[in-house]
Each structure stands twice: as structure tokens, then as C-alpha cells.
XYZ file of N, CA and C in Angstrom:
627
model
N 0.825 -1.200 -0.047
C -0.005 0.090 -0.008
C 0.925 1.223 -0.085
N 0.651 2.165 -0.932
C 1.383 3.316 -1.046
C 0.631 4.567 -0.918
N 1.335 5.610 -0.575
C 0.665 6.940 -0.373
C 0.917 7.699 -1.586
N -0.152 8.324 -2.067
C -0.219 9.116 -3.380
C -0.038 10.653 -2.983
N 0.322 11.510 -4.013
C 0.456 12.692 -3.817
C -0.780 13.257 -3.526
N -0.796 14.126 -2.451
C -2.183 14.852 -1.972
C -2.960 14.037 -1.114
N -2.591 12.911 -0.863
C -3.371 12.029 0.163
C -3.772 12.793 1.350
N -4.979 12.418 2.036
C -5.383 13.013 3.289
C -5.701 12.012 4.341
N -4.904 11.915 5.234
C -5.012 10.876 6.280
C -5.735 11.493 7.579
N -6.780 10.697 7.872
C -7.633 11.118 9.048
C -7.392 10.155 10.164
N -7.120 10.669 11.319
C -6.892 10.025 12.602
C -8.138 10.102 13.390
N -8.841 8.969 13.676
C -10.087 9.099 14.335
C -10.050 8.269 15.789
N -10.684 8.676 16.773
C -10.721 7.871 18.054
C -11.015 8.582 19.325
N -10.475 8.218 20.383
C -10.552 8.684 21.658
C -9.435 9.542 22.230
N -9.331 9.576 23.441
C -8.258 10.570 24.021
C -6.804 10.153 23.710
N -6.563 8.871 23.281
C -5.120 8.417 22.870
C -4.901 9.081 21.578
N -5.834 9.350 20.678
C -5.611 9.847 19.471
C -5.702 11.488 19.681
N -6.675 11.947 20.412
C -6.819 13.343 20.667
C -5.561 13.924 21.173
N -5.214 13.541 22.251
C -3.904 13.825 23.052
C -3.471 15.274 22.993
N -4.313 16.188 23.419
C -4.089 17.572 23.567
C -4.273 18.379 22.284
N -4.965 17.984 21.324
C -5.195 18.772 20.109
C -5.997 19.928 20.522
N -5.896 21.134 19.743
C -6.715 22.273 19.928
C -7.843 22.184 19.066
N -9.071 22.099 19.838
C -10.275 22.005 18.923
C -10.790 23.184 18.259
N -10.044 24.345 18.552
C -10.329 25.535 17.904
C -9.503 25.687 16.601
N -8.580 24.767 16.381
C -7.571 24.821 15.259
C -7.688 23.363 14.511
N -8.480 23.559 13.267
C -8.691 22.256 12.506
C -7.393 21.563 12.082
N -6.364 22.160 12.022
C -4.928 21.585 11.632
C -4.246 21.026 12.899
N -4.805 21.218 14.116
C -4.002 20.696 15.210
C -3.981 19.145 15.285
N -2.782 18.572 15.513
C -2.759 17.146 15.614
C -2.552 16.614 16.999
N -2.543 17.612 18.082
C -2.246 17.098 19.261
C -0.684 16.860 19.397
N -0.317 16.188 20.502
C 1.095 15.873 20.729
C 1.458 14.358 20.881
N 0.449 13.485 20.245
C 0.706 12.099 20.556
C 1.204 11.385 19.246
N 0.724 10.202 19.003
C 1.118 9.311 18.011
C 0.708 10.012 16.702
N -0.406 10.644 16.554
C -0.756 11.195 15.258
C 0.161 12.363 14.799
N 0.685 13.163 15.559
C 1.665 14.087 15.326
C 3.031 13.386 15.091
N 3.301 12.259 15.637
C 4.582 11.566 15.415
C 4.607 11.017 13.980
N 3.375 10.430 13.666
C 3.351 9.894 12.315
C 3.269 10.895 11.108
N 2.535 12.075 11.511
C 2.599 12.977 10.418
C 3.960 13.726 10.348
N 4.762 13.839 11.421
C 6.092 14.369 11.280
C 6.997 13.475 10.567
N 6.897 12.237 10.896
C 7.756 11.269 10.232
C 7.464 11.180 8.720
N 6.289 11.096 8.354
C 5.934 10.919 6.945
C 6.124 12.339 6.247
N 5.867 13.425 6.901
C 6.069 14.734 6.214
C 7.611 14.929 5.782
N 8.472 14.324 6.777
C 9.920 14.311 6.594
C 10.423 13.400 5.472
N 9.795 12.163 5.401
C 9.955 11.145 4.422
C 9.680 11.533 3.061
N 8.414 12.152 2.966
C 7.779 12.387 1.663
C 7.384 13.713 1.529
N 8.326 14.670 1.521
C 7.949 16.032 1.264
C 7.273 16.337 -0.032
N 7.795 15.502 -1.025
C 7.169 15.846 -2.476
C 5.623 15.367 -2.533
N 5.169 14.719 -1.566
C 3.878 14.127 -1.815
C 2.865 15.079 -1.215
N 3.102 16.152 -0.495
C 2.088 17.086 -0.173
C 0.875 16.416 0.736
N 1.223 15.584 1.715
C 0.362 14.799 2.436
C -0.369 15.765 3.477
N -1.708 15.570 3.754
C -2.271 16.355 4.739
C -2.789 15.321 5.877
N -2.679 15.700 7.077
C -3.000 14.912 8.140
C -3.999 15.713 9.054
N -5.118 15.030 9.448
C -6.231 15.542 10.256
C -6.345 14.640 11.373
N -6.675 15.327 12.609
C -6.772 14.556 13.750
C -8.298 14.930 14.360
N -9.191 14.049 14.465
C -10.496 14.241 14.928
C -10.785 13.496 16.261
N -9.701 12.957 16.921
C -9.947 12.151 18.150
C -10.503 13.027 19.187
N -11.459 12.577 20.043
C -12.072 13.296 21.060
C -11.998 12.336 22.410
N -11.408 12.881 23.405
C -11.274 12.130 24.684
C -12.657 11.709 25.173
N -12.622 10.342 25.628
C -13.806 9.849 26.250
C -14.778 8.984 25.261
N -14.481 9.296 24.034
C -15.391 8.772 23.019
C -15.316 7.068 23.089
N -16.489 6.643 22.724
C -16.733 5.112 22.535
C -17.107 4.972 21.089
N -17.234 3.734 20.568
C -17.503 3.608 19.186
C -18.908 4.155 18.749
N -19.789 4.307 19.648
C -21.113 4.854 19.374
C -21.085 6.457 19.209
N -20.002 7.087 19.802
C -19.817 8.483 19.776
C -19.187 8.831 18.319
N -18.249 7.866 17.884
C -17.819 8.115 16.539
C -18.914 7.997 15.533
N -19.904 6.892 15.731
C -20.969 6.774 14.947
C -21.908 7.998 14.748
N -21.972 8.668 15.766
C -22.811 9.786 15.852
C -22.245 11.093 15.076
N -21.025 11.205 15.149
C -20.275 12.283 14.415
C -19.539 11.797 13.132
N -19.903 10.687 12.659
C -18.991 10.267 11.493
C -19.114 11.129 10.149
N -20.287 11.467 10.001
C -20.426 12.250 8.690
C -19.698 13.562 8.847
N -19.816 14.331 9.904
C -19.036 15.648 10.104
C -17.627 15.377 10.156
N -17.241 14.434 11.017
C -15.701 14.335 11.406
C -15.055 13.249 10.497
N -15.682 12.724 9.629
C -14.883 11.783 8.792
C -15.312 11.969 7.184
N -16.520 11.640 6.912
C -17.068 11.592 5.523
C -17.000 13.021 4.891
N -17.460 13.945 5.492
C -17.248 15.306 4.988
C -15.917 15.783 4.859
N -14.841 15.232 5.434
C -13.651 15.669 5.245
C -12.850 14.980 4.033
N -13.487 13.976 3.499
C -12.996 13.342 2.336
C -11.681 12.860 2.428
N -11.279 12.221 3.431
C -9.823 11.544 3.490
C -9.678 10.473 2.513
N -8.371 10.219 2.256
C -8.131 9.119 1.508
C -7.707 7.912 2.139
N -7.219 8.183 3.495
C -6.953 7.062 4.484
C -7.649 7.458 5.709
N -8.397 6.289 6.339
C -9.080 6.620 7.409
C -8.618 5.676 8.594
N -7.970 6.275 9.608
C -7.278 5.430 10.695
C -8.300 5.520 11.863
N -8.709 4.270 12.379
C -9.750 4.304 13.482
C -9.124 3.624 14.673
N -9.086 4.410 15.817
C -8.637 3.744 17.060
C -9.618 3.909 18.184
N -10.492 2.965 18.526
C -11.539 3.083 19.372
C -11.765 1.645 20.037
N -12.347 1.833 21.347
C -12.840 0.538 21.922
C -12.462 0.521 23.487
N -11.369 1.161 24.005
C -11.031 1.033 25.369
C -12.095 1.718 26.197
N -12.718 2.901 25.934
C -13.782 3.431 26.660
C -15.046 2.621 26.722
N -15.248 1.776 25.609
C -16.372 0.825 25.730
C -16.262 -0.060 26.882
N -15.138 -0.647 27.104
C -14.683 -1.214 28.272
C -14.743 -0.394 29.519
N -14.046 0.667 29.533
C -13.884 1.510 30.643
C -15.294 1.935 31.350
N -16.212 2.424 30.514
C -17.436 2.779 30.993
C -18.324 1.744 31.590
N -18.038 0.565 31.200
C -18.664 -0.566 31.959
C -17.935 -0.775 33.403
N -16.792 -0.517 33.479
C -16.009 -0.811 34.648
C -16.173 0.288 35.654
N -16.250 1.548 35.171
C -16.523 2.637 36.208
C -17.901 3.171 36.367
N -18.724 2.791 35.412
C -20.197 3.237 35.671
C -21.278 2.286 35.259
N -20.890 1.037 34.995
C -21.741 -0.064 34.607
C -22.533 0.141 33.349
N -22.035 1.179 32.511
C -22.610 1.365 31.127
C -21.901 0.339 30.265
N -22.662 -0.764 30.084
C -21.985 -1.812 29.062
C -22.252 -1.702 27.568
N -21.160 -1.883 26.898
C -21.301 -2.039 25.389
C -21.031 -3.478 25.140
N -21.947 -4.346 24.691
C -21.661 -5.613 24.582
C -20.804 -5.961 23.151
N -20.190 -7.080 23.162
C -19.461 -7.233 21.979
C -20.209 -7.152 20.681
N -21.441 -7.470 20.813
C -22.336 -7.526 19.667
C -22.752 -6.061 19.175
N -22.867 -5.231 20.234
C -23.127 -3.861 20.055
C -21.895 -3.164 19.318
N -20.743 -3.403 19.896
C -19.432 -2.797 19.483
C -19.291 -3.345 18.039
N -19.462 -4.575 17.717
C -19.199 -4.944 16.323
C -20.207 -4.343 15.314
N -21.398 -4.346 15.714
C -22.372 -3.604 14.765
C -22.045 -2.169 14.523
N -21.599 -1.472 15.577
C -21.325 0.065 15.368
C -20.159 0.129 14.597
N -19.179 -0.686 14.987
C -17.764 -0.515 14.253
C -18.009 -0.782 12.758
N -18.868 -1.908 12.516
C -19.166 -2.330 11.208
C -19.854 -1.094 10.448
N -20.762 -0.429 11.148
C -21.449 0.657 10.490
C -20.417 1.782 10.005
N -19.414 2.148 10.814
C -18.455 3.123 10.497
C -17.761 2.550 9.155
N -17.347 1.409 9.171
C -16.504 0.898 7.971
C -17.482 0.792 6.710
N -18.766 0.455 6.824
C -19.609 0.315 5.634
C -19.892 1.761 5.127
N -20.152 2.851 5.930
C -20.509 3.995 5.567
C -19.297 4.752 4.901
N -18.106 4.363 5.468
C -16.740 4.864 4.817
C -16.750 4.320 3.436
N -16.831 2.892 3.260
C -16.719 2.458 1.966
C -17.695 2.845 0.977
N -19.017 3.138 1.346
C -20.047 3.557 0.489
C -19.760 5.004 0.019
N -19.230 5.842 0.717
C -19.094 7.292 0.536
C -17.652 7.494 -0.086
N -16.566 6.955 0.403
C -15.213 7.212 0.206
C -14.496 6.257 -0.529
N -13.434 6.594 -1.285
C -12.475 5.598 -1.753
C -11.348 5.705 -0.982
N -11.314 5.195 0.271
C -10.361 5.410 1.323
C -9.821 4.125 1.780
N -8.548 4.163 2.034
C -7.905 2.902 2.548
C -8.261 2.929 4.109
N -8.464 1.756 4.761
C -8.813 1.841 6.186
C -7.621 1.224 7.031
N -7.371 1.827 8.106
C -6.317 1.258 9.214
C -7.065 1.239 10.399
N -7.139 -0.132 10.963
C -7.827 -0.364 12.316
C -6.861 -0.482 13.227
N -6.947 0.205 14.323
C -6.013 0.053 15.393
C -6.732 -0.539 16.616
N -6.124 -1.827 17.012
C -6.821 -2.466 18.057
C -6.665 -1.701 19.400
N -7.432 -1.872 20.339
C -7.205 -1.174 21.629
C -6.309 -2.131 22.445
N -5.833 -1.572 23.556
C -4.890 -2.428 24.429
C -5.194 -1.955 25.862
N -4.764 -2.866 26.787
C -4.794 -2.402 28.257
C -3.616 -3.188 28.902
N -2.931 -2.552 29.737
C -1.787 -3.174 30.539
C -2.342 -3.235 32.000
N -1.653 -4.384 32.740
C -2.175 -4.560 34.103
C -1.659 -3.549 35.256
N -1.789 -2.278 34.906
C -1.383 -1.270 35.949
C -2.428 -0.116 35.886
N -3.121 0.044 37.189
C -3.005 -0.814 38.387
C -3.521 -2.148 38.184
N -3.569 -2.974 39.379
C -3.695 -4.316 39.207
C -5.231 -4.691 38.646
N -6.177 -3.750 38.975
C -7.537 -4.058 38.573
C -7.644 -4.107 37.105
N -6.729 -3.581 36.386
C -6.831 -3.521 34.987
C -6.892 -5.053 34.406
N -6.534 -5.970 35.188
C -6.456 -7.369 34.679
C -7.955 -7.743 34.416
N -8.622 -7.292 35.320
C -10.115 -7.688 35.201
C -10.910 -7.189 34.008
N -10.162 -6.227 33.326
C -10.915 -5.606 32.184
C -10.779 -6.581 30.999
N -9.973 -7.569 31.044
C -9.651 -8.383 29.826
C -10.893 -9.161 29.393
N -11.696 -9.445 30.324
C -12.996 -10.312 29.919
C -13.883 -9.491 29.071
N -13.906 -8.119 29.293
C -14.679 -7.253 28.319
C -13.847 -6.955 27.150
N -12.710 -6.447 27.295
C -11.864 -5.887 26.102
C -11.394 -6.889 25.124
N -11.115 -8.249 25.722
C -10.459 -9.060 24.583
C -11.369 -9.443 23.556
N -12.800 -9.625 23.743
C -13.727 -9.852 22.642
C -13.790 -8.770 21.583
N -13.481 -7.446 22.119
C -13.495 -6.303 21.288
C -12.375 -6.209 20.409
N -11.194 -6.744 20.989
C -9.968 -6.760 20.305
C -10.188 -7.652 19.097
N -10.623 -8.887 19.472
C -10.803 -9.862 18.308
C -11.682 -9.460 17.312
N -12.835 -8.641 17.594
C -13.665 -7.985 16.737
C -12.958 -7.219 15.684
N -11.947 -6.309 16.273
C -11.349 -5.449 15.349
C -10.421 -6.170 14.476
N -9.812 -7.267 14.950
C -9.035 -8.103 14.076
C -9.817 -8.797 12.893
N -11.094 -9.150 13.431
C -11.851 -9.939 12.347
C -12.370 -8.930 11.398
N -12.655 -7.695 11.666
C -13.328 -6.782 10.714
C -12.163 -6.211 9.785
N -10.918 -6.350 10.413
C -9.807 -5.831 9.421
C -9.544 -6.875 8.447
N -9.559 -8.222 8.694
C -9.494 -9.332 7.923
C -10.727 -9.334 6.841
N -11.838 -9.140 7.333
C -13.067 -9.166 6.511
C -13.052 -8.073 5.347
N -12.655 -6.913 5.875
C -12.666 -5.728 4.885
C -11.364 -5.538 4.250
N -10.447 -6.183 4.434
C -9.094 -6.032 3.804
C -8.401 -4.690 4.319
N -8.680 -4.420 5.556
C -8.003 -3.111 6.008
C -6.789 -3.544 6.803
N -5.965 -2.455 6.942
C -4.629 -2.601 7.518
C -4.929 -2.704 9.067
N -4.224 -3.698 9.713
C -4.425 -3.893 11.166
C -3.138 -3.393 11.833
N -3.324 -2.677 13.082
C -2.328 -2.222 13.891
C -2.359 -3.040 15.169
N -1.574 -4.114 15.465
C -1.880 -5.050 16.487
C -1.371 -4.586 17.883
N -1.892 -3.483 18.290
C -1.345 -2.884 19.484
C -1.225 -3.764 20.693
N -2.312 -4.358 21.127
C -2.420 -5.151 22.321
C -1.097 -6.132 22.553
N -0.882 -6.817 21.415
C 0.333 -7.776 21.438
C 1.751 -6.970 21.536
N 1.687 -5.825 20.887
C 2.870 -5.158 20.797
C 3.351 -4.531 22.247
N 2.193 -4.042 22.942
C 2.447 -3.452 24.290
C 2.777 -4.540 25.174
N 2.132 -5.636 25.197
C 2.597 -6.803 25.877
C 3.974 -7.183 25.636
N 4.523 -7.303 24.648
C 5.828 -7.604 24.258
C 6.750 -6.597 24.805
N 6.337 -5.305 24.636
C 7.223 -4.119 25.067
C 7.264 -4.187 26.522
N 6.337 -4.581 27.251
C 6.333 -4.816 28.717
C 7.294 -5.798 29.228
N 7.826 -6.644 28.532
C 8.884 -7.567 28.847
C 10.233 -6.645 28.857
N 10.275 -5.720 28.196
C 11.550 -4.899 28.037
C 11.541 -3.851 29.241
N 10.449 -3.317 29.642
C 10.340 -2.325 30.615
C 8.972 -2.548 31.273
N 8.789 -2.182 32.429
C 7.571 -2.411 33.227
C 6.392 -1.892 32.507
N 5.230 -2.324 32.672
C 3.969 -1.825 31.953
C 3.772 -0.368 32.107
N 3.989 0.111 33.478
C 3.923 1.628 33.666
C 4.715 2.461 32.949
N 5.817 1.922 32.423
C 6.806 2.726 31.612
C 6.031 3.063 30.221
N 5.167 2.192 29.717
C 4.494 2.348 28.420
C 3.203 3.091 28.616
N 2.539 2.888 29.788
C 1.177 3.543 29.881
C 1.121 3.476 31.403
N 1.225 4.599 32.088
C 1.201 4.676 33.552
C -0.204 4.197 34.166
N -1.299 4.393 33.447
C -2.402 3.929 34.066
C -2.958 2.681 33.334
N -2.155 2.065 32.491
C -2.665 0.862 31.887
C -3.276 1.262 30.539
N -3.619 2.404 30.300
C -4.539 2.750 29.106
C -3.949 3.996 28.446
N -3.584 5.053 28.997
C -3.035 6.277 28.310
C -1.422 6.123 28.376
N -0.942 6.173 27.009
C 0.393 5.867 26.568
C 1.360 7.060 27.291
N 2.527 6.624 27.745
C 3.543 7.626 27.859
C 4.056 8.145 26.523
N 4.970 9.049 26.570
C 5.594 9.558 25.257
C 6.235 8.283 24.498
N 7.000 7.309 25.276
C 7.450 6.207 24.590
C 6.283 5.264 24.138
N 5.235 5.245 24.844
C 4.112 4.553 24.290
C 3.548 5.032 22.967
N 3.533 6.238 23.045
C 3.007 6.932 21.686
C 3.893 6.748 20.511
N 5.210 6.820 20.932
C 6.185 6.417 19.749
C 5.986 4.983 19.336
N 5.715 3.966 20.255
C 5.283 2.628 20.001
C 4.200 2.618 19.011
N 3.160 3.376 19.305
C 1.950 3.301 18.481
C 2.275 3.879 17.054
N 2.943 4.960 17.087
C 3.453 5.665 15.703
C 4.243 4.702 14.886
N 5.175 3.987 15.557
C 6.064 2.933 14.748
C 5.111 1.888 14.241
N 4.302 1.327 15.045
C 3.447 0.211 14.687
C 2.605 0.671 13.456
N 2.042 1.752 13.599
C 1.160 2.253 12.530
C 1.959 2.426 11.153
N 3.129 3.058 11.304
C 3.912 3.243 10.159
C 4.487 1.938 9.484
N 4.731 0.897 10.470
C 5.129 -0.322 9.949
C 3.805 -1.121 9.311
N 2.797 -0.976 9.825
C 1.526 -1.674 9.338
C 1.313 -1.099 7.905
N 1.336 0.105 7.558
C 1.032 0.693 6.362
C 2.186 0.577 5.338
N 3.395 0.037 5.847
C 4.470 -0.197 4.879
C 5.440 1.005 4.649
N 5.329 1.930 5.714
C 6.374 3.097 5.554
C 7.696 2.693 6.005
N 7.699 1.981 6.981
C 8.872 1.442 7.599
C 8.842 0.015 7.729
N 9.997 -0.693 7.974
C 9.950 -2.142 7.906
C 10.332 -2.460 9.413
């Protein structure tokens, strides 16, 4: 998969994608993995005039993306759509009892993909959510999150999307340094964690090996 001149890359998701972006500035990329990807690719391919857009919003679940998909995706006419969602669908169950079942998550995620395919000629990048066991209670999130991770993997396979397999990558990284080094609360990445995501994204789309 190659990037063409004037391609528009949209990053969609929750706080991990948002990561400090200025909502008043449509060109703001935040200071996380989206900025790191854009910086690296802008440096590598200055002749391609690539545009990067970040529309991540902290706290979002899949259903929140669904509600704003026209305005914050389809109307922007991206040629690449990167979706990173799912951890808050688990978190809301754990902190407030607001459950998103695996079936609901799949139906909502599938709707995002179908609407994108019907409206745009865009390549899809699906980033699977992850959780690390810090604090200890995060281990209990696995029963809810794991089915959602598998859904993202299956949808990527079904629709021929690029998959960024973060959960396994963060688990492997946690062998090199403790989990809190990569994500202090098990969910929100450190700067090193964001760099891990950026590299995984670039590797998945074939920019780096």
C-alpha cells in the first residue's frame, strides 16, 4: 500500500488519538502518535504534499464516533481513515456499569466501515485497543476488552483493512520495561508508548520495515 500525492490521512478515536489537540484549530494534531506519524511521513515524503487531520475526542466510545461520522470523517473526504476506538467501551462498563456488548461494538464498528466504503474511496487502518495490568484491577478488564480486540481483528480481515496489532505489541514491550513505563495507568500511553503506536502504524502501512 502506497501513499499518493495529496493524500489526506484522518486519525479518528478517543483521548489516545486526541492527546492535547486544539479543538479551535482544525489543523491541530495534538502531541501524541498522530503528530509523530505526520512528522515522520512529512519528513520522508515532502514531495507528496500529504495532509494529516486529527479528530480524536477524549472519552469517545464507538457509538460516539458513529454519531459524528458524517461531520468528522465523511465530509472531510480523507483518502486514508485510521480508526482507534474501544477502550472506553470497556472503561465505562468498569467505572459506571454502562456496558457495550461485543455484539453492539461490532455492529457499530461495522457501520463506520460500511458508511466509509459507501462514501469514500479510502484505505482503512484499524488500530486495536490495548490495556496493561497497571493498576492491578486492569487485569479484570480483559474479559470485556478481549472480545472487542478480536472483533477489530476480524473486521480488518473481512474488509481488507490494515491492522495495527497494539495489544500484543504493548505486551511484548512490557517484557523490556515495566508496563507503567509504556502506559502509567494501563491505558493512556507515555511518550514512549505513543512512539510505539506511531512506529506500529507506520510499519503496518508499509512506510517502515
